[in-house]
Amino acid sequence: MSKAVVELPPKGGFNFDLCRRNEMLLKKGASPPSFRKTGTTIVGLIYQEGVILGADTRATAGSIVCDKNCEKIHYMAPNIYCCGAGTAADTEAVTDMVSSQLQLHRYHTSRESRVATALTLLKSHLFNYQGYVQAALVLGGVDVTGPHLHMIYPHGSTDALPFATMGSGSLAAMAVFESKYCEGLNKEEGINLVCEAICAGIFNDLGSGSNVDICVITKGHKEYLRNYRVPNTRAHFSSKEFTFPKKTEVLLTKIVPLREKIEVTEDGDAMEE
Amino acid sequence: MDLNMDLNAPHSMGTTIIGVTYNGGVVLGADSRTSTGMYVANRASDKITQLTDNVYVCRSGSAADSQLVSDYVRYFLHQHTIQLGQPATVKVAANLIRLISYNNKNMLETGLIVGGWDKYEGGKIYGIPLGGTLIEQPFAIGGSGSSYLYGFFDQAWKEGMTKDEAEQLVVKAVSLAIARDGASGGVVRTVVINSEGVTRNFYPGDKLQLWHEELEPQNSLLDILNSPSPEPMNI
């Protein structure tokens, strides 16, 4: 007798088949895999000529540091950068997505992107997901209307302030800002203050550490200072070099460039059927 | 980390918001504290948001919900103004807010006070608390700090106040609520709307009147450091 196989229609939407298994595992005591979070200290401040953003560079998965030098200052537009705290995947994905949307918008309007545009795109996306996209962002940039600095919370609310801090180290960094910030700082003072605030987070918060990244944005110009300060260099290096156990014999070397340069010429016949 | 969990709590506005009508217009007032759990996320926020040239709304409850609701209503009101050909009335603005609040009552957590001036009805205040009721009132209070103001308004409110009386009443009330409510604080912001237009005012927190048992604000640690060390205590 042949077994009759019932053809089920393909299920649309989400697949919850593994939920029961996960529940059973939880009951047995297995802990679910932890997300890679950026514990983080991120800050931003408005100074005389524009905006300065700062971030630490530690990424944690639970209590393990999984990346000692990650980049938390994400590119949104040539004149807009965004620091991200919270779940690393969420901050990367949401800033990438809005960065692409901004580029399309630039092509549509032939104009420089505005910070308010990026703000609205981010806030409506995060609100639609009701806080489940755990991305807390500090968005800063300079556009035709002037310098802007905004804080965006995972639930979709935003604040506009002259200085902002987010992440687990935000309390330490805010303490530095509250005591030392004043209006009309020049570039050097601004960078030093941002560095101090991030260092306060690095040394006093367990979720933040390693180096300081800084991004200075002014009208028509930006400076991305990766690893501006490196206060946590590795103290001891092993004197023994690492060698692979067996030497592999090289038989053939062939280098293929991944991107070909394509020449586009305007002339040419129109396509015909 | 407990502190971490608190920082990830939804951004809410503890808040004290007030709307008061007077002879010729309305005065809206609010504090400026936005908290995530026990941390003050923004000590200088602006909770009085513009909907149209002549209608403003005071927001309380979840910051995200109230910001998005007012953004949607501003957009609808703008369209409505274009279609109507004249400034929208306060009643229309309040109704739009009510429709969104009521129809999404399961998902939203925000209490709003709509206030403005139009040429048909003059100054009007509409309260739209959680759940989405719409209620027209001569004065409205909302937010966590409002609990401390019901008795105060029952005694201090009167019909037909002048603009200055109304504004002083609002500032005094917000200041009293700030003194007693932990979730309210910062500065007092007021917006006066009448036939002449809109005026925004700002009262810094350390310049407000002190109430029972409140201390003078200390500005600098240097004052304390420079004072002579106290005498050792004798048992």
Coordinates of C-alpha atoms in Angstrom, one line a residue:
Chain A
M1 CA 0.0 0.0 0.0
S2 CA 1.5 3.3 -1.0
K3 CA 1.5 6.1 1.6
A4 CA -0.7 9.0 0.4
V5 CA 1.2 12.2 0.7
V6 CA -1.0 15.1 1.4
E7 CA 0.1 18.2 -0.5
L8 CA -0.1 21.1 2.0
P9 CA -0.4 24.6 0.5
P10 CA 2.8 26.6 1.2
K11 CA 2.4 28.5 4.4
G12 CA 2.7 32.2 4.0
G13 CA 4.2 34.6 6.6
F14 CA 6.2 33.4 9.6
N15 CA 7.1 29.8 10.3
F16 CA 6.5 29.0 14.0
D17 CA 7.5 25.3 13.7
L18 CA 10.5 25.6 16.0
C19 CA 8.7 27.4 18.8
R20 CA 7.7 24.3 20.6
R21 CA 11.2 22.9 20.4
N22 CA 12.6 26.2 21.8
E23 CA 10.2 26.1 24.7
M24 CA 11.2 22.5 25.5
L25 CA 14.8 23.5 25.4
L26 CA 14.2 26.4 27.7
K27 CA 12.5 24.2 30.2
K28 CA 15.4 21.8 30.1
G29 CA 17.7 24.7 31.0
A30 CA 19.4 25.5 27.7
S31 CA 20.0 29.3 27.4
P32 CA 19.1 30.9 24.1
P33 CA 22.0 32.3 22.1
S34 CA 22.7 35.9 23.2
F35 CA 22.5 38.8 20.7
R36 CA 25.6 40.6 19.7
K37 CA 25.0 44.0 21.4
T38 CA 27.0 47.1 21.3
G39 CA 27.1 47.8 25.0
T40 CA 28.3 51.2 24.0
T41 CA 28.9 54.8 24.7
I42 CA 27.9 57.1 21.9
V43 CA 27.8 60.8 22.0
G44 CA 27.2 63.9 19.9
L45 CA 27.6 67.6 20.3
I46 CA 27.0 70.7 18.3
Y47 CA 29.9 73.1 18.2
Q48 CA 30.7 76.4 16.5
E49 CA 31.0 75.1 13.0
G50 CA 28.9 71.9 13.0
V51 CA 28.5 68.6 14.7
I52 CA 31.0 66.1 16.3
L53 CA 30.0 62.5 16.9
G54 CA 31.9 60.1 19.0
A55 CA 31.7 56.4 19.9
D56 CA 33.6 53.6 21.6
T57 CA 34.5 50.4 19.7
R58 CA 33.5 47.4 21.8
A59 CA 30.9 44.9 20.7
T60 CA 29.7 42.3 23.3
A61 CA 27.8 39.0 23.0
G62 CA 26.5 38.5 26.5
S63 CA 29.6 39.0 28.7
I64 CA 32.2 38.2 26.0
V65 CA 33.8 40.9 23.9
C66 CA 33.2 39.7 20.4
D67 CA 34.8 42.6 18.6
K68 CA 37.4 44.8 20.1
N69 CA 37.4 47.4 17.3
C70 CA 34.0 47.6 15.6
E71 CA 32.7 50.7 13.8
K72 CA 29.7 52.3 15.5
I73 CA 29.6 55.5 13.5
H74 CA 27.6 54.7 10.4
Y75 CA 27.5 56.6 7.1
M76 CA 24.0 57.9 6.2
A77 CA 24.8 60.6 3.6
P78 CA 27.9 62.6 2.7
N79 CA 26.8 65.2 5.3
I80 CA 25.0 63.0 7.8
Y81 CA 26.5 60.3 10.1
C82 CA 24.7 58.2 12.7
C83 CA 26.1 56.4 15.8
G84 CA 24.2 53.3 16.9
A85 CA 23.7 51.5 20.2
G86 CA 21.7 48.4 21.0
T87 CA 21.6 45.2 19.0
A88 CA 24.4 45.5 16.4
A89 CA 22.4 43.8 13.6
D90 CA 19.5 46.2 14.2
T91 CA 21.6 49.3 14.1
E92 CA 23.5 48.2 11.0
A93 CA 20.4 47.1 9.1
V94 CA 18.4 50.2 9.9
T95 CA 21.2 52.7 9.1
D96 CA 22.0 50.8 5.9
M97 CA 18.4 50.8 4.8
V98 CA 17.8 54.5 5.5
S99 CA 21.2 55.4 3.9
S100 CA 19.9 53.7 0.7
Q101 CA 16.6 55.4 0.9
L102 CA 18.4 58.8 1.3
Q103 CA 20.5 58.1 -1.7
L104 CA 17.4 57.4 -3.8
H105 CA 15.8 60.5 -2.5
R106 CA 18.9 62.5 -3.5
Y107 CA 18.6 61.2 -7.0
H108 CA 14.9 62.1 -7.0
T109 CA 15.4 65.6 -5.8
S110 CA 18.9 66.5 -6.9
R111 CA 19.6 68.0 -3.5
E112 CA 21.8 67.4 -0.5
S113 CA 20.0 65.2 2.1
R114 CA 18.6 66.8 5.1
V115 CA 19.0 65.5 8.7
A116 CA 15.2 65.9 9.2
T117 CA 14.6 63.5 6.3
A118 CA 16.9 60.8 7.8
L119 CA 15.2 61.4 11.2
T120 CA 11.7 60.9 9.9
L121 CA 12.7 57.8 7.9
L122 CA 14.3 56.3 11.0
K123 CA 11.6 57.2 13.5
S124 CA 8.7 55.9 11.4
H125 CA 10.6 52.6 10.8
L126 CA 11.3 52.1 14.5
F127 CA 7.8 53.1 15.6
N128 CA 6.3 50.6 13.1
Y129 CA 8.2 47.8 14.9
Q130 CA 7.1 49.0 18.3
G131 CA 10.5 48.9 19.9
Y132 CA 11.4 45.4 18.7
V133 CA 14.1 46.8 16.5
Q134 CA 16.5 47.6 19.3
A135 CA 18.3 50.5 17.8
A136 CA 19.1 53.6 19.8
L137 CA 20.8 56.2 17.6
V138 CA 22.5 59.5 17.8
L139 CA 22.0 61.2 14.4
G140 CA 24.1 64.2 13.5
G141 CA 24.7 66.2 10.3
V142 CA 25.0 69.6 8.7
D143 CA 22.6 70.5 5.9
V144 CA 21.3 73.7 4.3
T145 CA 19.3 74.6 7.4
G146 CA 22.3 74.3 9.7
P147 CA 23.8 71.7 12.1
H148 CA 21.4 69.2 13.7
L149 CA 21.8 66.6 16.4
H150 CA 19.0 64.2 17.3
M151 CA 18.6 61.2 19.7
I152 CA 16.3 58.4 18.4
Y153 CA 15.0 55.8 20.8
P154 CA 14.0 52.2 20.0
H155 CA 10.3 52.9 20.3
G156 CA 10.5 55.7 17.8
S157 CA 10.6 58.9 19.9
T158 CA 13.2 61.6 19.1
D159 CA 14.8 64.5 20.9
A160 CA 16.7 67.4 19.5
L161 CA 19.5 68.6 21.8
P162 CA 22.8 70.5 21.6
F163 CA 24.6 67.5 23.2
A164 CA 23.4 63.9 23.4
T165 CA 24.6 60.6 24.8
M166 CA 23.1 57.1 24.4
G167 CA 24.0 53.5 25.3
S168 CA 25.0 51.8 28.5
G169 CA 27.8 54.3 29.1
S170 CA 25.5 57.3 28.5
L171 CA 25.3 58.2 32.2
A172 CA 29.1 58.5 32.5
A173 CA 29.3 60.5 29.3
M174 CA 26.4 62.7 30.2
A175 CA 28.1 63.6 33.5
V176 CA 31.1 64.8 31.5
F177 CA 29.0 66.8 29.1
E178 CA 26.8 68.4 31.8
S179 CA 29.8 69.7 33.7
K180 CA 31.9 70.8 30.7
Y181 CA 29.7 71.6 27.8
C182 CA 29.1 75.2 26.7
E183 CA 27.9 76.8 23.5
G184 CA 30.3 77.9 20.8
L185 CA 33.1 75.5 21.4
N186 CA 35.8 75.4 18.8
K187 CA 36.9 72.3 16.9
E188 CA 39.7 71.3 19.3
E189 CA 37.7 71.9 22.4
G190 CA 34.8 70.0 21.0
I191 CA 36.9 67.0 20.0
N192 CA 38.6 66.9 23.4
L193 CA 35.3 67.1 25.2
V194 CA 33.8 64.3 23.1
C195 CA 36.9 62.2 23.7
E196 CA 36.7 62.8 27.4
A197 CA 33.0 61.7 27.4
I198 CA 33.7 58.5 25.5
C199 CA 36.7 57.7 27.7
A200 CA 34.4 58.2 30.8
G201 CA 32.2 55.5 29.2
I202 CA 35.1 53.3 28.3
F203 CA 36.6 53.3 31.8
N204 CA 33.5 53.3 33.9
D205 CA 31.1 51.1 31.9
L206 CA 31.6 47.4 31.4
G207 CA 29.7 47.4 28.1
S208 CA 32.0 50.0 26.5
G209 CA 35.7 49.8 25.9
S210 CA 38.7 49.8 23.5
N211 CA 39.1 52.9 21.4
V212 CA 37.5 56.2 20.6
D213 CA 36.1 57.0 17.1
I214 CA 35.3 60.5 16.2
C215 CA 33.5 62.1 13.2
V216 CA 33.5 65.9 12.6
I217 CA 30.9 67.2 10.2
T218 CA 30.9 70.8 9.0
K219 CA 29.2 72.6 6.1
G220 CA 30.5 70.9 3.0
H221 CA 33.2 68.9 4.7
K222 CA 33.5 65.8 7.0
E223 CA 36.4 64.2 8.9
Y224 CA 36.1 60.5 10.0
L225 CA 38.8 60.0 12.6
R226 CA 38.8 56.2 13.1
N227 CA 40.6 55.2 16.3
Y228 CA 41.3 58.8 17.2
R229 CA 42.5 57.7 20.6
V230 CA 43.7 54.3 21.5
P231 CA 43.9 54.2 25.3
N232 CA 43.7 50.4 25.6
T233 CA 46.6 49.0 23.7
R234 CA 47.5 45.4 24.4
A235 CA 50.2 45.2 27.0
H236 CA 51.8 41.9 26.4
F237 CA 52.5 40.2 23.1
S238 CA 53.7 36.6 23.0
S239 CA 57.3 36.3 21.8
K240 CA 56.6 33.0 20.1
E241 CA 55.3 33.5 16.6
F242 CA 52.4 31.6 15.3
T243 CA 53.3 29.1 12.6
F244 CA 51.1 26.8 10.8
P245 CA 52.0 23.1 11.4
K246 CA 52.5 22.0 7.8
K247 CA 53.7 24.1 5.0
T248 CA 51.3 24.1 2.0
E249 CA 53.0 23.9 -1.4
V250 CA 51.9 26.7 -3.7
L251 CA 51.1 25.2 -7.1
L252 CA 49.6 28.2 -8.9
T253 CA 48.9 31.9 -8.2
K254 CA 46.2 33.7 -10.2
I255 CA 44.9 37.1 -9.2
V256 CA 41.5 38.2 -10.7
P257 CA 40.3 41.7 -9.9
L258 CA 36.8 41.6 -8.6
R259 CA 35.6 44.8 -10.1
E260 CA 36.1 45.4 -13.8
K261 CA 36.4 48.9 -15.1
I262 CA 33.7 49.2 -17.7
E263 CA 33.8 52.0 -20.3
V264 CA 30.4 53.5 -21.1
T265 CA 30.1 55.3 -24.4
E266 CA 27.2 57.5 -25.2
D267 CA 27.2 56.8 -29.0
G268 CA 25.8 53.6 -30.2
D269 CA 22.7 52.5 -32.1
A270 CA 19.4 52.4 -30.3
M271 CA 18.3 48.8 -29.5
E272 CA 16.2 47.3 -32.1
E273 CA 13.8 44.3 -31.9
Chain B
M1 CA 22.5 45.1 34.8
D2 CA 19.5 46.7 36.4
L3 CA 20.5 50.1 35.2
N4 CA 20.7 48.7 31.6
M5 CA 17.1 47.5 31.8
D6 CA 15.9 50.8 33.0
L7 CA 17.6 52.6 30.2
N8 CA 15.9 50.4 27.7
A9 CA 12.5 51.1 29.1
P10 CA 10.2 52.9 26.7
H11 CA 10.8 56.6 26.6
S12 CA 7.9 58.1 28.5
M13 CA 7.0 61.6 29.6
G14 CA 6.2 61.5 33.3
T15 CA 4.8 65.0 32.7
T16 CA 2.6 67.7 33.9
I17 CA 0.5 69.3 31.1
I18 CA -2.1 72.1 31.5
G19 CA -4.4 73.9 29.2
V20 CA -6.4 76.9 30.3
T21 CA -8.9 79.2 28.5
Y22 CA -9.0 82.9 29.4
N23 CA -10.9 85.9 28.2
G24 CA -9.6 86.0 24.5
G25 CA -7.6 82.9 24.0
V26 CA -5.9 79.9 25.7
V27 CA -2.7 79.3 27.6
L28 CA -0.9 75.9 27.3
G29 CA 1.8 74.9 29.8
A30 CA 4.0 71.9 30.4
D31 CA 7.2 70.8 32.3
S32 CA 10.2 69.6 30.3
R33 CA 11.3 66.2 31.7
T34 CA 11.4 63.0 29.6
S35 CA 12.4 59.9 31.5
T36 CA 13.4 56.3 30.5
G37 CA 12.8 54.4 33.7
M38 CA 14.7 56.2 36.4
Y39 CA 17.0 58.2 34.1
V40 CA 16.1 61.6 32.8
A41 CA 16.7 61.2 29.1
N42 CA 15.9 64.8 28.2
R43 CA 15.7 67.6 30.8
A44 CA 14.7 70.3 28.3
S45 CA 12.2 68.7 26.1
D46 CA 9.4 70.6 24.4
K47 CA 6.0 68.9 25.0
I48 CA 3.9 71.6 23.4
T49 CA 3.9 70.8 19.7
Q50 CA 2.5 72.9 16.9
L51 CA -0.3 71.3 14.8
T52 CA -1.2 74.4 12.8
D53 CA -0.5 78.2 13.1
N54 CA -3.3 78.5 15.6
V55 CA -3.6 75.1 17.2
Y56 CA -1.1 73.5 19.6
V57 CA -1.1 70.2 21.5
C58 CA 0.4 69.2 24.8
R59 CA 1.7 65.7 24.8
S60 CA 2.0 63.2 27.7
G61 CA 2.4 59.5 28.1
S62 CA 4.6 57.5 25.7
A63 CA 6.9 59.9 23.9
A64 CA 7.0 57.8 20.7
D65 CA 3.2 57.4 20.5
S66 CA 2.5 61.1 21.2
Q67 CA 5.1 62.3 18.7
L68 CA 3.7 60.0 15.9
V69 CA 0.1 60.9 16.6
S70 CA 0.8 64.6 16.5
D71 CA 2.9 64.1 13.3
Y72 CA 0.0 62.3 11.6
V73 CA -2.6 64.9 12.7
R74 CA -0.4 67.8 11.5
Y75 CA -0.2 66.1 8.1
F76 CA -4.0 65.6 8.0
L77 CA -4.7 69.1 9.2
H78 CA -2.4 70.5 6.5
Q79 CA -4.4 68.6 3.9
H80 CA -7.7 69.7 5.5
T81 CA -6.5 73.4 5.5
I82 CA -5.7 73.2 1.8
Q83 CA -9.0 71.6 0.9
L84 CA -11.1 73.9 3.2
G85 CA -9.3 77.1 2.0
Q86 CA -9.1 78.6 5.5
P87 CA -7.4 77.8 8.8
A88 CA -8.6 74.7 10.5
T89 CA -10.7 75.0 13.7
V90 CA -9.6 73.7 17.0
K91 CA -12.5 71.4 17.1
V92 CA -11.4 69.7 13.9
A93 CA -7.8 69.3 15.2
A94 CA -9.2 67.8 18.4
N95 CA -11.4 65.4 16.5
L96 CA -8.6 64.1 14.3
I97 CA -6.6 63.4 17.4
R98 CA -9.5 61.7 19.0
L99 CA -10.1 59.5 16.0
I100 CA -6.6 58.2 16.0
S101 CA -6.5 57.8 19.7
Y102 CA -9.8 56.0 19.9
N103 CA -9.4 53.7 16.9
N104 CA -6.0 52.6 18.1
K105 CA -6.7 52.5 21.8
N106 CA -5.2 49.1 22.2
M107 CA -1.8 50.1 20.9
L108 CA -1.4 53.7 22.0
E109 CA -0.6 55.1 25.4
T110 CA -0.9 58.8 25.2
G111 CA -2.9 61.6 26.8
L112 CA -3.2 64.9 24.9
I113 CA -4.5 68.4 25.5
V114 CA -5.4 70.3 22.3
G115 CA -5.7 74.1 22.6
G116 CA -6.0 76.9 20.1
W117 CA -7.9 79.9 18.8
D118 CA -10.1 80.1 15.8
K119 CA -12.5 82.9 14.6
Y120 CA -15.7 80.9 15.1
E121 CA -15.4 79.7 18.7
G122 CA -12.5 81.8 20.0
G123 CA -10.1 80.1 22.5
K124 CA -10.9 76.4 23.2
I125 CA -9.3 73.6 25.1
Y126 CA -10.1 69.9 24.4
G127 CA -8.8 67.1 26.6
I128 CA -8.2 63.6 25.0
P129 CA -7.0 61.3 27.7
L130 CA -6.1 57.5 27.4
G131 CA -8.9 55.6 25.6
G132 CA -9.8 58.4 23.2
T133 CA -12.6 60.4 24.7
L134 CA -13.0 63.9 23.5
I135 CA -14.0 66.4 26.1
E136 CA -14.3 70.2 25.8
Q137 CA -13.3 71.9 29.0
P138 CA -12.6 75.4 30.2
F139 CA -9.3 74.1 31.6
A140 CA -7.6 70.6 31.3
I141 CA -4.8 69.0 33.2
G142 CA -2.9 65.8 32.3
G143 CA 0.1 63.7 33.0
S144 CA 1.4 62.1 36.1
G145 CA 1.9 65.5 37.8
S146 CA -1.8 66.4 37.3
S147 CA -2.8 64.2 40.3
Y148 CA -1.5 66.9 42.5
L149 CA -3.3 69.7 40.8
Y150 CA -7.0 68.7 40.9
G151 CA -7.6 70.4 44.3
F152 CA -5.5 73.4 43.4
F153 CA -7.5 74.1 40.2
D154 CA -10.8 73.5 42.0
Q155 CA -9.9 76.4 44.2
A156 CA -7.8 78.7 42.0
W157 CA -9.6 78.5 38.7
K158 CA -12.1 81.2 37.8
E159 CA -14.0 82.3 34.6
G160 CA -12.9 85.3 32.6
M161 CA -9.3 85.7 33.7
T162 CA -6.9 88.0 31.9
K163 CA -4.0 86.7 29.8
D164 CA -1.4 87.5 32.5
E165 CA -3.6 85.9 35.3
A166 CA -4.0 82.8 33.2
E167 CA -0.3 82.5 32.4
Q168 CA 0.7 83.0 36.1
L169 CA -1.8 80.4 37.1
V170 CA -0.4 77.9 34.6
V171 CA 3.2 78.6 35.7
K172 CA 2.3 78.3 39.4
A173 CA 0.5 75.0 38.8
V174 CA 3.3 73.4 36.8
S175 CA 5.8 74.6 39.4
L176 CA 3.7 73.0 42.2
A177 CA 3.4 69.7 40.3
I178 CA 7.2 69.7 39.6
A179 CA 7.8 70.1 43.3
R180 CA 5.7 67.0 44.2
D181 CA 6.0 64.7 41.2
G182 CA 9.3 62.9 40.6
A183 CA 8.5 62.3 36.9
S184 CA 8.1 66.1 36.2
G185 CA 10.9 68.6 36.3
G186 CA 13.2 70.9 34.3
V187 CA 11.7 74.1 33.0
V188 CA 8.2 75.4 32.5
R189 CA 7.2 76.2 28.9
T190 CA 4.0 78.1 28.1
V191 CA 2.3 78.9 24.8
V192 CA -0.3 81.7 24.6
I193 CA -2.7 81.6 21.6
N194 CA -5.1 84.3 20.8
S195 CA -6.5 86.3 17.9
E196 CA -3.2 88.2 17.6
G197 CA -1.1 85.1 17.3
V198 CA 1.1 82.8 19.3
T199 CA 3.7 83.6 22.0
R200 CA 6.1 81.1 23.5
N201 CA 7.5 81.7 27.0
F202 CA 10.2 80.0 29.0
Y203 CA 10.6 79.9 32.8
P204 CA 13.9 78.3 33.9
G205 CA 13.6 75.8 36.7
D206 CA 15.8 77.6 39.2
K207 CA 13.9 80.8 38.9
L208 CA 10.6 79.3 39.9
Q209 CA 9.0 80.1 43.3
L210 CA 10.1 77.8 46.1
W211 CA 7.4 75.8 47.9
H212 CA 7.1 74.2 51.3
E213 CA 10.5 72.8 52.4
E214 CA 12.2 73.3 49.1
L215 CA 15.8 74.4 49.2
E216 CA 17.6 77.2 47.3
P217 CA 19.2 75.8 44.1
Q218 CA 22.9 75.2 44.5
N219 CA 24.7 76.2 41.4
S220 CA 28.3 75.2 42.0
L221 CA 30.3 72.7 43.9
L222 CA 32.8 75.4 44.6
D223 CA 30.4 77.1 47.0
I224 CA 30.4 73.9 49.1
L225 CA 34.1 73.2 48.8
N226 CA 35.2 76.7 49.9
S227 CA 33.0 76.7 53.0
P228 CA 34.9 76.0 56.2
S229 CA 34.8 72.3 57.4
P230 CA 32.1 71.6 59.9
E231 CA 32.8 71.1 63.6
P232 CA 33.2 67.5 64.6
M233 CA 29.9 66.2 66.1
N234 CA 29.7 65.7 69.8
I235 CA 27.5 62.8 71.1

